[in-house]
CSV table of C-alpha atoms in Angstrom, one decimal:
chain,number,residue,atom,x,y,z
A,249,MET,CA,88.1,94.3,134.7
A,250,ASN,CA,87.6,97.8,135.4
A,251,GLU,CA,84.4,97.0,137.1
A,252,ILE,CA,86.2,94.7,139.6
A,253,PRO,CA,87.5,97.4,142.0
A,254,VAL,CA,83.8,99.0,141.7
A,255,LEU,CA,82.3,95.7,143.1
A,256,LEU,CA,84.9,95.1,145.8
A,257,LEU,CA,84.9,98.7,146.9
A,258,ALA,CA,80.9,98.7,146.9
A,259,VAL,CA,80.9,95.6,149.0
A,260,LEU,CA,83.6,97.1,151.5
A,261,ILE,CA,81.5,100.4,151.8
A,262,ASP,CA,78.1,98.6,152.4
A,263,ILE,CA,79.8,96.3,155.0
A,264,ILE,CA,81.7,98.9,156.9
A,265,LEU,CA,79.6,102.3,156.6
A,266,GLU,CA,75.8,102.6,157.8
A,267,GLU,CA,73.3,103.2,154.9
A,268,PRO,CA,73.2,106.5,153.6
A,269,PRO,CA,70.7,109.2,155.0
A,270,ALA,CA,67.2,108.9,153.5
A,271,ILE,CA,67.8,112.2,151.6
A,272,LEU,CA,70.8,110.6,149.7
A,273,HIS,CA,69.5,107.3,149.1
A,274,PRO,CA,68.4,106.2,145.8
A,275,VAL,CA,66.0,103.3,146.9
A,276,VAL,CA,64.3,105.9,149.2
A,277,HIS,CA,63.7,108.2,146.5
A,278,MET,CA,62.4,105.0,144.0
A,279,GLY,CA,59.9,104.7,146.9
A,280,SER,CA,59.0,108.2,147.0
A,281,ILE,CA,58.4,108.4,143.1
A,282,ILE,CA,56.3,105.1,143.3
A,283,VAL,CA,54.1,106.7,145.9
A,284,TRP,CA,53.7,109.6,144.0
A,285,MET,CA,52.7,107.9,140.8
A,286,LYS,CA,50.4,105.6,142.7
A,287,GLY,CA,48.3,108.8,143.6
A,288,PHE,CA,47.4,109.6,140.0
A,289,LEU,CA,47.7,106.5,137.9
A,290,SER,CA,44.7,104.4,137.4
A,291,LYS,CA,45.0,100.7,139.0
A,292,THR,CA,45.7,98.9,135.4
A,293,ARG,CA,48.2,96.8,134.2
A,294,LEU,CA,49.0,99.3,131.6
A,295,SER,CA,49.6,101.9,134.4
A,296,GLY,CA,51.7,99.4,136.1
A,297,MET,CA,54.1,98.9,132.8
A,298,ILE,CA,54.1,102.6,132.6
A,299,MET,CA,55.1,103.1,136.1
A,300,THR,CA,57.8,100.4,135.8
A,301,LEU,CA,59.3,101.9,132.8
A,302,ALA,CA,59.3,105.5,134.2
A,303,VAL,CA,61.2,104.4,137.6
A,304,ILE,CA,63.4,102.3,135.6
A,305,SER,CA,64.3,105.3,133.2
A,306,VAL,CA,64.6,107.8,136.0
A,307,PHE,CA,67.4,105.8,137.9
A,308,THR,CA,69.1,104.0,135.1
A,309,ALA,CA,69.7,107.1,132.9
A,310,PRO,CA,72.0,108.7,135.6
A,311,ALA,CA,73.8,105.5,136.0
A,312,ILE,CA,74.5,105.4,132.2
A,313,LEU,CA,75.9,109.0,132.1
A,314,ILE,CA,78.4,107.9,135.0
A,315,GLY,CA,79.7,105.3,132.6
A,316,TYR,CA,81.2,108.1,130.6
A,317,LEU,CA,83.6,109.0,133.7
A,318,ASP,CA,86.9,107.3,133.8
A,319,GLY,CA,89.7,106.6,136.1
A,320,PRO,CA,89.4,106.8,140.1
A,321,LEU,CA,86.7,109.4,139.8
A,322,TYR,CA,84.4,106.5,138.1
A,323,THR,CA,85.6,104.0,140.5
A,324,LEU,CA,84.6,105.8,143.4
A,325,ILE,CA,81.2,107.2,142.3
A,326,ALA,CA,80.2,103.9,140.8
A,327,ALA,CA,81.2,102.0,143.9
A,328,VAL,CA,79.4,104.3,146.2
A,329,LEU,CA,76.1,104.2,144.2
A,330,LEU,CA,76.6,100.4,143.8
A,331,SER,CA,76.7,100.1,147.6
A,332,THR,CA,73.4,101.7,147.8
A,333,VAL,CA,71.6,99.0,146.1
A,334,ILE,CA,73.2,96.0,148.0
A,335,SER,CA,72.4,95.4,151.7
A,336,ILE,CA,74.8,93.0,153.3
A,337,ARG,CA,75.1,95.0,156.5
A,338,MET,CA,71.8,95.8,157.1
A,339,LEU,CA,70.6,92.3,156.1
A,340,PHE,CA,72.8,90.4,159.0
A,341,THR,CA,72.3,93.2,161.6
A,342,SER,CA,68.6,92.8,161.3
A,343,ALA,CA,68.7,89.2,161.8
A,344,LEU,CA,71.1,89.4,164.6
A,345,ASP,CA,69.0,92.2,166.1
A,346,VAL,CA,66.1,89.8,166.4
A,347,GLY,CA,68.1,87.2,167.9
A,348,ARG,CA,69.5,89.4,170.5
A,349,SER,CA,66.2,90.6,171.3
A,350,LEU,CA,64.7,87.1,171.7
A,351,ASN,CA,67.1,86.7,174.5
A,352,ASN,CA,65.7,89.6,176.2
A,353,SER,CA,62.0,89.6,175.8
A,354,ILE,CA,59.9,87.7,173.3
A,355,ASP,CA,57.5,90.9,172.6
A,356,GLU,CA,60.6,92.9,171.7
A,357,ALA,CA,61.6,90.2,169.2
A,358,ARG,CA,58.3,90.0,167.7
A,359,GLU,CA,58.4,93.8,167.2
A,360,LYS,CA,61.9,93.8,165.6
A,361,LEU,CA,60.9,91.0,163.4
A,362,SER,CA,57.6,92.8,162.3
A,363,TYR,CA,59.8,95.6,160.3
A,364,LEU,CA,61.4,92.5,158.4
A,365,VAL,CA,58.3,90.2,157.4
A,366,SER,CA,54.8,90.7,156.2
A,367,ARG,CA,53.3,88.2,158.4
A,368,ASP,CA,51.8,89.0,161.7
A,369,THR,CA,54.4,88.4,164.3
A,370,ALA,CA,52.0,89.3,167.6
A,371,THR,CA,51.7,85.6,168.6
A,372,LEU,CA,54.6,84.1,167.2
A,373,THR,CA,56.4,81.4,169.5
A,374,ASP,CA,60.2,81.5,170.0
A,375,GLY,CA,60.7,78.8,167.3
A,376,GLN,CA,58.4,80.7,164.8
A,377,ILE,CA,60.5,83.8,165.3
A,378,LEU,CA,63.6,82.0,164.6
A,379,SER,CA,62.2,80.4,161.6
A,380,ALA,CA,60.9,83.6,160.2
A,381,THR,CA,64.3,85.4,160.9
A,382,ILE,CA,66.2,82.8,159.0
A,383,GLU,CA,63.7,82.7,156.3
A,384,THR,CA,63.9,86.5,155.5
A,385,LEU,CA,67.9,86.5,156.0
A,386,THR,CA,68.3,83.6,153.4
A,387,GLU,CA,65.5,84.9,151.1
A,388,ASN,CA,66.9,88.2,150.9
A,389,LEU,CA,70.3,87.1,149.8
A,390,THR,CA,69.2,87.1,146.5
A,391,ASP,CA,67.0,90.4,146.5
A,392,SER,CA,69.6,92.4,148.6
A,393,VAL,CA,73.0,91.2,147.5
A,394,THR,CA,73.4,88.5,144.7
A,395,ALA,CA,70.7,89.7,142.2
A,396,PRO,CA,72.0,93.3,142.1
A,397,ILE,CA,75.6,92.0,141.5
A,398,PHE,CA,74.4,89.6,139.0
A,399,TYR,CA,72.9,92.5,136.9
A,400,PHE,CA,76.0,94.6,137.7
A,401,ILE,CA,78.1,91.8,136.0
A,402,LEU,CA,75.8,91.6,133.0
A,403,LEU,CA,74.9,95.4,132.4
A,404,GLY,CA,77.2,97.6,134.7
A,405,LEU,CA,75.8,100.0,137.1
A,406,PRO,CA,72.6,100.6,135.0
A,407,GLY,CA,71.8,97.0,135.4
A,408,ALA,CA,72.1,97.0,139.2
A,409,PHE,CA,69.8,100.0,139.3
A,410,LEU,CA,67.4,98.3,136.7
A,411,TYR,CA,67.1,95.3,139.1
A,412,ARG,CA,66.7,97.5,142.2
A,413,ALA,CA,64.0,99.6,140.5
A,414,VAL,CA,62.1,96.6,139.7
A,415,ASN,CA,62.6,94.8,142.9
A,416,THR,CA,61.5,97.9,145.0
A,417,LEU,CA,58.4,98.2,142.7
A,418,ASP,CA,57.6,94.3,143.4
A,419,ALA,CA,57.9,95.2,147.4
A,420,MET,CA,55.6,98.2,147.3
A,421,VAL,CA,53.0,97.0,144.5
A,422,GLY,CA,53.5,93.6,143.8
A,423,TYR,CA,50.4,92.3,145.9
A,424,LEU,CA,47.3,90.8,145.3
A,425,ASP,CA,44.8,93.0,147.1
A,426,ASP,CA,42.2,95.2,145.1
A,427,GLU,CA,44.5,98.3,144.9
A,428,ASN,CA,47.7,96.5,143.8
A,429,ARG,CA,46.5,93.5,141.9
A,430,ASP,CA,46.5,94.9,138.5
A,431,LEU,CA,49.0,97.8,139.1
A,432,GLY,CA,51.5,95.4,140.3
A,433,TRP,CA,51.3,92.5,137.9
A,434,PHE,CA,53.8,93.9,135.6
A,435,PRO,CA,56.6,94.7,138.1
A,436,ALA,CA,55.8,91.5,140.1
A,437,ARG,CA,56.3,89.2,136.9
A,438,LEU,CA,59.3,91.1,135.9
A,439,ASP,CA,60.8,90.6,139.2
A,440,ASP,CA,60.3,86.9,139.1
A,441,ILE,CA,62.1,86.8,135.7
A,442,LEU,CA,65.0,88.9,137.0
A,443,ASN,CA,65.5,86.7,140.1
A,444,TYR,CA,65.1,83.4,138.3
A,445,ILE,CA,68.8,82.8,137.6
A,446,PRO,CA,70.3,84.8,140.8
A,447,SER,CA,68.0,82.6,143.3
A,448,ARG,CA,68.8,79.5,141.9
A,449,VAL,CA,72.7,80.3,141.9
A,450,THR,CA,72.5,81.5,145.4
A,451,GLY,CA,70.6,78.4,146.3
A,452,PHE,CA,73.5,76.3,145.1
A,453,MET,CA,76.0,78.5,146.6
A,454,ILE,CA,74.5,77.6,150.0
A,455,VAL,CA,74.9,74.0,149.4
A,456,LEU,CA,78.6,74.7,148.4
A,457,ALA,CA,78.9,76.7,151.8
A,458,ALA,CA,77.5,73.9,153.7
A,459,PHE,CA,80.0,71.4,152.3
A,460,LEU,CA,82.7,74.0,153.1
A,461,LEU,CA,81.4,74.4,156.7
A,462,SER,CA,80.8,70.6,157.2
A,463,MET,CA,77.3,71.3,157.5
A,464,ASN,CA,74.7,68.7,156.2
A,465,TRP,CA,75.5,69.5,152.5
A,466,LYS,CA,73.6,66.5,150.9
A,467,ASN,CA,70.5,67.2,152.9
A,468,SER,CA,70.8,71.0,151.6
A,469,LEU,CA,70.9,69.7,147.9
A,470,ARG,CA,68.1,67.1,148.6
A,471,VAL,CA,65.7,69.8,150.4
A,472,LEU,CA,66.6,72.3,147.9
A,473,LEU,CA,65.4,70.1,145.0
A,474,ARG,CA,62.5,68.7,146.9
A,475,ASP,CA,61.0,72.0,148.4
A,476,ALA,CA,62.3,74.9,146.5
A,477,ARG,CA,59.1,75.2,144.4
A,478,ARG,CA,56.8,75.0,147.6
A,479,THR,CA,56.7,78.7,148.0
A,480,PRO,CA,54.2,81.1,146.3
A,481,SER,CA,57.2,83.0,144.8
A,482,PRO,CA,59.0,80.8,142.0
A,483,ASN,CA,62.3,82.0,143.2
A,484,SER,CA,62.3,82.5,147.1
A,485,GLY,CA,62.3,79.1,148.0
A,486,PHE,CA,65.7,78.1,146.6
A,487,THR,CA,67.8,79.8,149.3
A,488,MET,CA,65.3,78.9,152.2
A,489,ALA,CA,65.2,75.4,151.2
A,490,ALA,CA,68.9,74.8,151.0
A,491,THR,CA,69.4,76.4,154.3
A,492,ALA,CA,66.7,74.6,155.9
A,493,GLY,CA,68.3,71.2,154.4
A,494,ALA,CA,71.9,72.5,155.7
A,495,LEU,CA,70.8,73.2,159.2
A,496,SER,CA,68.6,70.2,159.4
A,497,VAL,CA,65.5,72.1,160.4
A,498,GLN,CA,62.0,72.9,159.1
A,499,LEU,CA,61.2,76.4,158.3
A,500,GLU,CA,57.4,77.3,158.0
A,501,LYS,CA,55.5,80.2,157.1
A,502,PRO,CA,52.2,79.0,158.9
A,503,GLY,CA,49.4,78.3,155.9
A,504,VAL,CA,51.6,79.3,153.1
A,505,TYR,CA,54.7,76.8,152.9
A,506,VAL,CA,56.8,74.2,155.0
A,507,LEU,CA,60.5,73.7,154.0
A,508,GLY,CA,62.8,71.2,155.2
A,509,ASP,CA,62.4,68.5,157.9
A,510,PRO,CA,62.4,69.0,161.6
A,511,ARG,CA,65.4,66.6,162.4
A,512,ASP,CA,66.9,69.3,164.8
A,513,LEU,CA,65.0,71.9,166.7
A,514,LEU,CA,65.3,75.6,165.8
A,515,SER,CA,67.7,77.4,168.4
A,516,HIS,CA,69.7,80.5,168.5
A,517,GLU,CA,72.6,78.2,167.5
A,518,LYS,CA,70.8,77.4,164.4
A,519,LEU,CA,70.4,81.4,163.8
A,520,LYS,CA,74.1,81.6,164.2
A,521,ASP,CA,74.7,78.7,161.8
A,522,ALA,CA,72.4,80.3,159.2
A,523,LEU,CA,74.3,83.6,159.5
A,524,LYS,CA,77.7,81.7,158.9
A,525,LEU,CA,76.3,79.8,156.1
A,526,SER,CA,74.7,83.2,154.5
A,527,SER,CA,78.2,84.9,155.0
A,528,LEU,CA,80.0,82.0,153.2
A,529,SER,CA,77.6,81.8,150.5
A,530,LEU,CA,77.6,85.5,149.6
A,531,ALA,CA,81.6,85.4,149.9
A,532,LEU,CA,81.7,82.5,147.3
A,533,PHE,CA,79.3,84.4,145.2
A,534,ILE,CA,81.3,87.7,145.2
A,535,LEU,CA,84.5,85.6,144.5
A,536,SER,CA,82.8,84.0,141.6
A,537,ALA,CA,81.6,87.3,140.2
A,538,THR,CA,85.1,88.6,140.5
A,539,GLY,CA,86.3,85.6,138.6
A,540,ILE,CA,83.9,85.9,135.9
A,541,MET,CA,84.7,89.5,135.3
A,542,LEU,CA,88.4,88.8,135.1
A,543,VAL,CA,87.4,86.2,132.2
A,544,ILE,CA,85.0,88.6,130.3
């Protein structure tokens, strides 16, 4: 029960305040250490395991030590640190920025989107930009919010930092190019394992949110069950497919996956609906997390 104020305060801090400056941001330092270690490690699976264990150790050890604090001091420090490994405000403002930019200039929207996705955005149409924005918004509900909270519930602050370390490693070295194929194999597989439950829980939270918002929740469930495994990642499709079904739209990464059916056209209104759906889904997840911590 002592962790409930930590979680709620962390969410409040993340929503109200900007991200901390780079020099104080743990995730920025995770990235710096990964870049540094890549400079001297061989590009092997063993090196990837060593890198993963090293980064996890560096960032979970202080989180474990903080657990020896007590009272308001622990609550405040733990909440501030937990807020750095979740990204509700950044996730939503980034999607909103792309949507607003699309009203002004498609080139501006393409540029804004290029900071959020790995695909080439130079020739994307309006509909493809909206699709990619909804995809990255809903996929990152798990990576940026629900998964770190899930591991905070299970393992406390060290669990949240363990997850964020693995997820950052996957984001930086979990690719199939020659440089990262072997080095990133272990963190990528570990990230798949850690996201297995959170991604599915979040997907079903989207179905529930669709029901509460009077959206097409039956189609959300149908598309989730039908399309969730069509993505290369074993986890990312659950939130995207559930959203595509709820909005009655088709989300597509050309040449990679197609989720949902094109019953309605993608539009700014659909992006607004995706933001509403995502907001309520996260609220339901956090409410559920609080309830679970009350019980345990």
